[in-house]
């Protein structure tokens, strides 16, 4: 009898779970975040197409890229992973924090920083400004360095960037664009580029957090660091990292496959 009741119970629970993850999504401003992710993806793939195809992106390329960076697909993937990686209690705790005044302010500042960095001029200026601040030992720059170091963000992001690069080249190879190139060669090339990847990642991280957290008072930043360093914050960071990696690995591999098709002159 109880076994027969389980499907009905599961159906009854689904709306509550869906509402819980939707509340977290709203508190974290994820719908707005995927809009920025799409804009970032479209800008990046325009540059990629020029490098790979020596010309303006084709209509076929644009159509494929548009599908890869579809906002609904990006958001669904993020939420599916967050739901899978976090317990109900962790989701509720994260929602409560980011729905509070301090958490909501941080979410808005982080989103605004990411939006601002869509402008290449803003990014270049910010990289220069934060570099000057670091060399001069400014208090906010030191605060930022401590924050980045505490959570090992540079190493995390370098590893992620290398994984995404490998996913793209594997897509190229699987799509037939790198015939005769073995995985060992791809890995060797990737590790040869690690210093460049590290430099770009470091500049990007510092520019992003410089824009996001500079308006905050020291005590507000300290409180946020304490939150992220606690059990609830660590659970959210781990789930977030997995969610975004899942999205970007999929996108990178798909881009590699599409690029291979274009390079071979075949239809998708």
mmCIF file of C-alpha atoms in Angstrom:
data_model
loop_
_atom_site.group_PDB
_atom_site.id
_atom_site.type_symbol
_atom_site.label_atom_id
_atom_site.label_comp_id
_atom_site.label_asym_id
_atom_site.label_seq_id
_atom_site.Cartn_x
_atom_site.Cartn_y
_atom_site.Cartn_z
ATOM 1 C CA UNK A 1 0.000 0.000 0.000
ATOM 2 C CA UNK A 2 2.728 2.474 0.950
ATOM 3 C CA UNK A 3 4.595 1.712 -2.271
ATOM 4 C CA UNK A 4 1.486 2.628 -4.241
ATOM 5 C CA UNK A 5 1.269 5.944 -2.425
ATOM 6 C CA UNK A 6 4.866 6.984 -3.217
ATOM 7 C CA UNK A 7 4.246 8.325 -6.748
ATOM 8 C CA UNK A 8 1.376 10.455 -5.498
ATOM 9 C CA UNK A 9 3.531 11.766 -2.656
ATOM 10 C CA UNK A 10 6.312 12.624 -5.080
ATOM 11 C CA UNK A 11 3.903 14.572 -7.279
ATOM 12 C CA UNK A 12 2.643 16.448 -4.239
ATOM 13 C CA UNK A 13 6.194 17.404 -3.249
ATOM 14 C CA UNK A 14 7.342 18.579 -6.698
ATOM 15 C CA UNK A 15 5.602 21.990 -6.675
ATOM 16 C CA UNK A 16 7.113 22.792 -3.279
ATOM 17 C CA UNK A 17 10.608 21.847 -4.456
ATOM 18 C CA UNK A 18 10.139 23.834 -7.661
ATOM 19 C CA UNK A 19 9.001 26.872 -5.699
ATOM 20 C CA UNK A 20 11.994 26.579 -3.381
ATOM 21 C CA UNK A 21 14.507 26.533 -6.245
ATOM 22 C CA UNK A 22 12.634 29.352 -8.000
ATOM 23 C CA UNK A 23 12.900 31.437 -4.840
ATOM 24 C CA UNK A 24 16.653 30.804 -4.723
ATOM 25 C CA UNK A 25 16.941 31.730 -8.390
ATOM 26 C CA UNK A 26 15.143 35.017 -7.785
ATOM 27 C CA UNK A 27 17.231 35.856 -4.717
ATOM 28 C CA UNK A 28 20.482 35.164 -6.597
ATOM 29 C CA UNK A 29 19.256 37.135 -9.646
ATOM 30 C CA UNK A 30 19.936 34.122 -11.848
ATOM 31 C CA UNK A 31 17.486 35.110 -14.632
ATOM 32 C CA UNK A 32 19.386 38.395 -14.994
ATOM 33 C CA UNK A 33 22.704 36.567 -14.722
ATOM 34 C CA UNK A 34 21.948 34.281 -17.662
ATOM 35 C CA UNK A 35 21.143 37.361 -19.744
ATOM 36 C CA UNK A 36 24.703 38.519 -19.106
ATOM 37 C CA UNK A 37 26.051 35.014 -19.748
ATOM 38 C CA UNK A 38 24.335 35.045 -23.127
ATOM 39 C CA UNK A 39 25.776 38.464 -23.979
ATOM 40 C CA UNK A 40 29.238 37.264 -22.931
ATOM 41 C CA UNK A 41 28.851 34.127 -25.021
ATOM 42 C CA UNK A 42 27.737 35.964 -28.140
ATOM 43 C CA UNK A 43 30.592 38.466 -27.879
ATOM 44 C CA UNK A 44 33.155 35.710 -27.317
ATOM 45 C CA UNK A 45 31.922 33.580 -30.207
ATOM 46 C CA UNK A 46 32.031 36.531 -32.602
ATOM 47 C CA UNK A 47 35.734 36.916 -31.802
ATOM 48 C CA UNK A 48 36.244 33.159 -31.976
ATOM 49 C CA UNK A 49 34.650 32.984 -35.421
ATOM 50 C CA UNK A 50 36.919 35.731 -36.739
ATOM 51 C CA UNK A 51 39.973 33.853 -35.448
ATOM 52 C CA UNK A 52 38.891 30.452 -36.753
ATOM 53 C CA UNK A 53 37.264 31.349 -40.045
ATOM 54 C CA UNK A 54 39.184 34.512 -41.012
ATOM 55 C CA UNK A 55 36.037 36.503 -41.544
ATOM 56 C CA UNK A 56 32.648 37.519 -40.227
ATOM 57 C CA UNK A 57 30.591 34.770 -38.560
ATOM 58 C CA UNK A 58 28.276 32.919 -40.943
ATOM 59 C CA UNK A 59 24.510 32.749 -40.511
ATOM 60 C CA UNK A 60 24.820 29.048 -39.668
ATOM 61 C CA UNK A 61 27.376 29.803 -36.952
ATOM 62 C CA UNK A 62 25.208 32.550 -35.474
ATOM 63 C CA UNK A 63 22.164 30.287 -35.438
ATOM 64 C CA UNK A 64 24.082 27.540 -33.646
ATOM 65 C CA UNK A 65 25.581 29.953 -31.126
ATOM 66 C CA UNK A 66 22.165 31.455 -30.479
ATOM 67 C CA UNK A 67 20.859 28.006 -29.561
ATOM 68 C CA UNK A 68 23.859 27.144 -27.369
ATOM 69 C CA UNK A 69 23.425 30.323 -25.330
ATOM 70 C CA UNK A 70 19.644 30.197 -25.131
ATOM 71 C CA UNK A 71 18.725 31.839 -21.820
ATOM 72 C CA UNK A 72 16.058 29.301 -20.885
ATOM 73 C CA UNK A 73 18.458 26.395 -21.449
ATOM 74 C CA UNK A 74 21.205 28.099 -19.437
ATOM 75 C CA UNK A 75 18.879 28.847 -16.532
ATOM 76 C CA UNK A 76 17.326 25.381 -16.470
ATOM 77 C CA UNK A 77 20.770 23.784 -16.396
ATOM 78 C CA UNK A 78 21.942 26.008 -13.541
ATOM 79 C CA UNK A 79 18.841 25.316 -11.473
ATOM 80 C CA UNK A 80 18.890 21.565 -12.138
ATOM 81 C CA UNK A 81 22.461 21.339 -10.852
ATOM 82 C CA UNK A 82 21.837 23.558 -7.833
ATOM 83 C CA UNK A 83 18.831 21.443 -6.911
ATOM 84 C CA UNK A 84 20.839 18.236 -7.311
ATOM 85 C CA UNK A 85 23.866 19.481 -5.362
ATOM 86 C CA UNK A 86 22.092 21.182 -2.433
ATOM 87 C CA UNK A 87 19.783 19.905 0.278
ATOM 88 C CA UNK A 88 16.441 21.570 0.915
ATOM 89 C CA UNK A 89 17.866 23.108 4.078
ATOM 90 C CA UNK A 90 20.875 24.511 2.209
ATOM 91 C CA UNK A 91 18.637 25.974 -0.494
ATOM 92 C CA UNK A 92 16.425 27.585 2.141
ATOM 93 C CA UNK A 93 19.426 29.025 3.994
ATOM 94 C CA UNK A 94 20.962 30.479 0.820
ATOM 95 C CA UNK A 95 17.623 31.969 -0.202
ATOM 96 C CA UNK A 96 17.201 33.576 3.207
ATOM 97 C CA UNK A 97 20.663 35.142 3.062
ATOM 98 C CA UNK A 98 20.352 36.583 -0.436
ATOM 99 C CA UNK A 99 16.802 37.759 0.217
ATOM 100 C CA UNK A 100 18.064 39.763 3.206
ATOM 101 C CA UNK A 101 19.161 43.371 2.726
ATOM 102 C CA UNK A 102 22.926 42.630 2.914
ATOM 103 C CA UNK A 103 22.686 39.592 0.646
ATOM 104 C CA UNK A 104 20.465 41.359 -1.877
ATOM 105 C CA UNK A 105 22.910 44.262 -2.069
ATOM 106 C CA UNK A 106 25.805 41.901 -2.777
ATOM 107 C CA UNK A 107 23.808 40.061 -5.451
ATOM 108 C CA UNK A 108 22.999 43.378 -7.156
ATOM 109 C CA UNK A 109 26.605 44.572 -7.001
ATOM 110 C CA UNK A 110 27.935 41.303 -8.410
ATOM 111 C CA UNK A 111 25.454 41.411 -11.277
ATOM 112 C CA UNK A 112 26.254 45.063 -12.003
ATOM 113 C CA UNK A 113 29.978 44.279 -12.078
ATOM 114 C CA UNK A 114 29.468 41.478 -14.565
ATOM 115 C CA UNK A 115 27.294 43.711 -16.739
ATOM 116 C CA UNK A 116 29.896 46.476 -16.656
ATOM 117 C CA UNK A 117 32.663 44.124 -17.780
ATOM 118 C CA UNK A 118 30.789 43.449 -21.009
ATOM 119 C CA UNK A 119 32.298 46.754 -22.125
ATOM 120 C CA UNK A 120 35.913 46.104 -23.146
ATOM 121 C CA UNK A 121 36.899 49.678 -22.291
ATOM 122 C CA UNK A 122 35.526 49.290 -18.771
ATOM 123 C CA UNK A 123 37.372 45.998 -18.373
ATOM 124 C CA UNK A 124 40.690 47.442 -19.558
ATOM 125 C CA UNK A 125 40.329 50.483 -17.305
ATOM 126 C CA UNK A 126 39.370 48.376 -14.289
ATOM 127 C CA UNK A 127 42.274 45.961 -14.807
ATOM 128 C CA UNK A 128 44.634 48.936 -14.883
ATOM 129 C CA UNK A 129 43.035 50.576 -11.833
ATOM 130 C CA UNK A 130 43.102 47.472 -9.668
ATOM 131 C CA UNK A 131 46.672 46.764 -10.766
ATOM 132 C CA UNK A 132 47.707 50.235 -9.629
ATOM 133 C CA UNK A 133 45.844 49.763 -6.349
ATOM 134 C CA UNK A 134 47.566 46.438 -5.703
ATOM 135 C CA UNK A 135 51.009 47.908 -6.379
ATOM 136 C CA UNK A 136 50.253 50.845 -4.079
ATOM 137 C CA UNK A 137 48.985 48.540 -1.332
ATOM 138 C CA UNK A 138 45.622 50.282 -1.060
ATOM 139 C CA UNK A 139 43.452 49.000 1.749
ATOM 140 C CA UNK A 140 40.640 47.831 -0.524
ATOM 141 C CA UNK A 141 43.113 46.057 -2.795
ATOM 142 C CA UNK A 142 44.660 44.233 0.167
ATOM 143 C CA UNK A 143 41.164 43.303 1.325
ATOM 144 C CA UNK A 144 40.424 41.908 -2.118
ATOM 145 C CA UNK A 145 43.663 39.913 -2.210
ATOM 146 C CA UNK A 146 42.845 38.318 1.141
ATOM 147 C CA UNK A 147 39.356 37.422 -0.078
ATOM 148 C CA UNK A 148 40.563 35.826 -3.314
ATOM 149 C CA UNK A 149 43.342 33.925 -1.543
ATOM 150 C CA UNK A 150 41.145 32.619 1.276
ATOM 151 C CA UNK A 151 38.899 30.719 -1.115
ATOM 152 C CA UNK A 152 41.580 29.718 -3.621
ATOM 153 C CA UNK A 153 39.687 31.448 -6.398
ATOM 154 C CA UNK A 154 42.592 31.809 -8.800
ATOM 155 C CA UNK A 155 43.371 28.092 -8.734
ATOM 156 C CA UNK A 156 39.684 27.216 -9.063
ATOM 157 C CA UNK A 157 39.182 29.448 -12.065
ATOM 158 C CA UNK A 158 42.430 28.467 -13.783
ATOM 159 C CA UNK A 159 41.465 24.798 -13.494
ATOM 160 C CA UNK A 160 38.000 25.597 -14.808
ATOM 161 C CA UNK A 161 39.346 27.640 -17.734
ATOM 162 C CA UNK A 162 41.678 24.808 -18.717
ATOM 163 C CA UNK A 163 38.819 22.318 -18.519
ATOM 164 C CA UNK A 164 36.695 24.496 -20.797
ATOM 165 C CA UNK A 165 39.538 24.901 -23.267
ATOM 166 C CA UNK A 166 39.996 21.129 -23.369
ATOM 167 C CA UNK A 167 36.251 20.620 -23.846
ATOM 168 C CA UNK A 168 36.353 22.943 -26.856
ATOM 169 C CA UNK A 169 39.358 21.251 -28.459
ATOM 170 C CA UNK A 170 37.837 17.833 -27.814
ATOM 171 C CA UNK A 171 34.736 19.083 -29.610
ATOM 172 C CA UNK A 172 36.912 20.158 -32.526
ATOM 173 C CA UNK A 173 38.625 16.774 -32.597
ATOM 174 C CA UNK A 174 35.407 14.790 -32.270
ATOM 175 C CA UNK A 175 33.949 16.907 -35.057
ATOM 176 C CA UNK A 176 36.774 15.902 -37.368
ATOM 177 C CA UNK A 177 38.664 19.195 -37.471
ATOM 178 C CA UNK A 178 41.843 17.950 -35.779
ATOM 179 C CA UNK A 179 42.537 14.712 -37.568
ATOM 180 C CA UNK A 180 45.877 13.226 -36.609
ATOM 181 C CA UNK A 181 46.127 15.267 -33.400
ATOM 182 C CA UNK A 182 46.122 13.037 -30.332
ATOM 183 C CA UNK A 183 44.986 13.921 -26.825
ATOM 184 C CA UNK A 184 48.561 14.058 -25.520
ATOM 185 C CA UNK A 185 49.343 16.835 -27.980
ATOM 186 C CA UNK A 186 46.221 18.750 -26.972
ATOM 187 C CA UNK A 187 47.116 18.450 -23.295
ATOM 188 C CA UNK A 188 50.699 19.548 -23.907
ATOM 189 C CA UNK A 189 49.496 22.608 -25.808
ATOM 190 C CA UNK A 190 47.011 23.397 -23.057
ATOM 191 C CA UNK A 191 49.648 23.267 -20.322
ATOM 192 C CA UNK A 192 51.982 25.396 -22.424
ATOM 193 C CA UNK A 193 49.263 28.051 -22.363
ATOM 194 C CA UNK A 194 48.700 27.818 -18.618
ATOM 195 C CA UNK A 195 50.696 30.992 -17.750
ATOM 196 C CA UNK A 196 48.639 33.020 -20.225
ATOM 197 C CA UNK A 197 45.408 31.498 -18.920
ATOM 198 C CA UNK A 198 46.438 32.285 -15.332
ATOM 199 C CA UNK A 199 47.208 35.903 -16.195
ATOM 200 C CA UNK A 200 43.871 36.412 -17.947
ATOM 201 C CA UNK A 201 41.927 34.683 -15.169
ATOM 202 C CA UNK A 202 43.675 36.705 -12.461
ATOM 203 C CA UNK A 203 42.982 40.000 -14.213
ATOM 204 C CA UNK A 204 39.351 39.085 -14.745
ATOM 205 C CA UNK A 205 38.750 37.965 -11.156
ATOM 206 C CA UNK A 206 40.332 41.040 -9.629
ATOM 207 C CA UNK A 207 38.505 43.380 -12.016
ATOM 208 C CA UNK A 208 35.175 41.731 -11.246
ATOM 209 C CA UNK A 209 35.500 41.786 -7.480
ATOM 210 C CA UNK A 210 37.013 45.277 -7.527
ATOM 211 C CA UNK A 211 33.902 46.604 -9.242
ATOM 212 C CA UNK A 212 31.527 44.510 -7.154
ATOM 213 C CA UNK A 213 32.849 45.024 -3.632
ATOM 214 C CA UNK A 214 34.568 48.392 -3.706
ATOM 215 C CA UNK A 215 31.334 50.206 -2.728
ATOM 216 C CA UNK A 216 30.976 48.022 0.393
ATOM 217 C CA UNK A 217 32.286 48.939 3.826
ATOM 218 C CA UNK A 218 34.953 46.707 5.341
ATOM 219 C CA UNK A 219 32.600 45.227 7.924
ATOM 220 C CA UNK A 220 30.075 44.276 5.245
ATOM 221 C CA UNK A 221 32.765 42.490 3.235
ATOM 222 C CA UNK A 222 34.015 40.752 6.386
ATOM 223 C CA UNK A 223 30.494 39.537 7.160
ATOM 224 C CA UNK A 224 30.127 38.191 3.635
ATOM 225 C CA UNK A 225 33.467 36.396 3.809
ATOM 226 C CA UNK A 226 32.386 34.831 7.100
ATOM 227 C CA UNK A 227 29.152 33.677 5.465
ATOM 228 C CA UNK A 228 30.972 32.136 2.498
ATOM 229 C CA UNK A 229 33.474 30.480 4.821
ATOM 230 C CA UNK A 230 30.748 28.853 6.903
ATOM 231 C CA UNK A 231 28.974 25.594 6.152
ATOM 232 C CA UNK A 232 26.042 27.253 4.370
ATOM 233 C CA UNK A 233 28.251 29.456 2.222
ATOM 234 C CA UNK A 234 30.611 26.625 1.350
ATOM 235 C CA UNK A 235 27.689 24.469 0.254
ATOM 236 C CA UNK A 236 26.439 27.233 -2.009
ATOM 237 C CA UNK A 237 29.903 27.950 -3.456
ATOM 238 C CA UNK A 238 30.459 24.279 -4.258
ATOM 239 C CA UNK A 239 27.049 23.929 -5.881
ATOM 240 C CA UNK A 240 27.504 27.183 -7.797
ATOM 241 C CA UNK A 241 30.882 26.097 -9.116
ATOM 242 C CA UNK A 242 29.472 22.758 -10.267
ATOM 243 C CA UNK A 243 26.438 24.430 -11.856
ATOM 244 C CA UNK A 244 28.403 26.961 -13.877
ATOM 245 C CA UNK A 245 31.045 24.412 -14.863
ATOM 246 C CA UNK A 246 28.313 22.113 -16.161
ATOM 247 C CA UNK A 247 26.853 24.901 -18.286
ATOM 248 C CA UNK A 248 30.156 26.082 -19.700
ATOM 249 C CA UNK A 249 31.638 22.635 -20.358
ATOM 250 C CA UNK A 250 28.551 21.731 -22.377
ATOM 251 C CA UNK A 251 28.688 25.034 -24.268
ATOM 252 C CA UNK A 252 32.425 24.707 -24.948
ATOM 253 C CA UNK A 253 32.122 21.214 -26.367
ATOM 254 C CA UNK A 254 29.146 22.221 -28.512
ATOM 255 C CA UNK A 255 31.069 25.212 -29.840
ATOM 256 C CA UNK A 256 33.938 22.907 -30.756
ATOM 257 C CA UNK A 257 31.607 20.601 -32.670
ATOM 258 C CA UNK A 258 29.979 23.522 -34.494
ATOM 259 C CA UNK A 259 33.357 25.054 -35.305
ATOM 260 C CA UNK A 260 34.587 21.729 -36.672
ATOM 261 C CA UNK A 261 31.555 21.502 -38.909
ATOM 262 C CA UNK A 262 32.167 25.013 -40.215
ATOM 263 C CA UNK A 263 35.865 24.382 -40.739
ATOM 264 C CA UNK A 264 35.100 21.250 -42.745
ATOM 265 C CA UNK A 265 32.534 23.178 -44.759
ATOM 266 C CA UNK A 266 29.740 20.765 -43.895
ATOM 267 C CA UNK A 267 26.184 21.516 -42.864
ATOM 268 C CA UNK A 268 25.211 21.280 -39.221
#
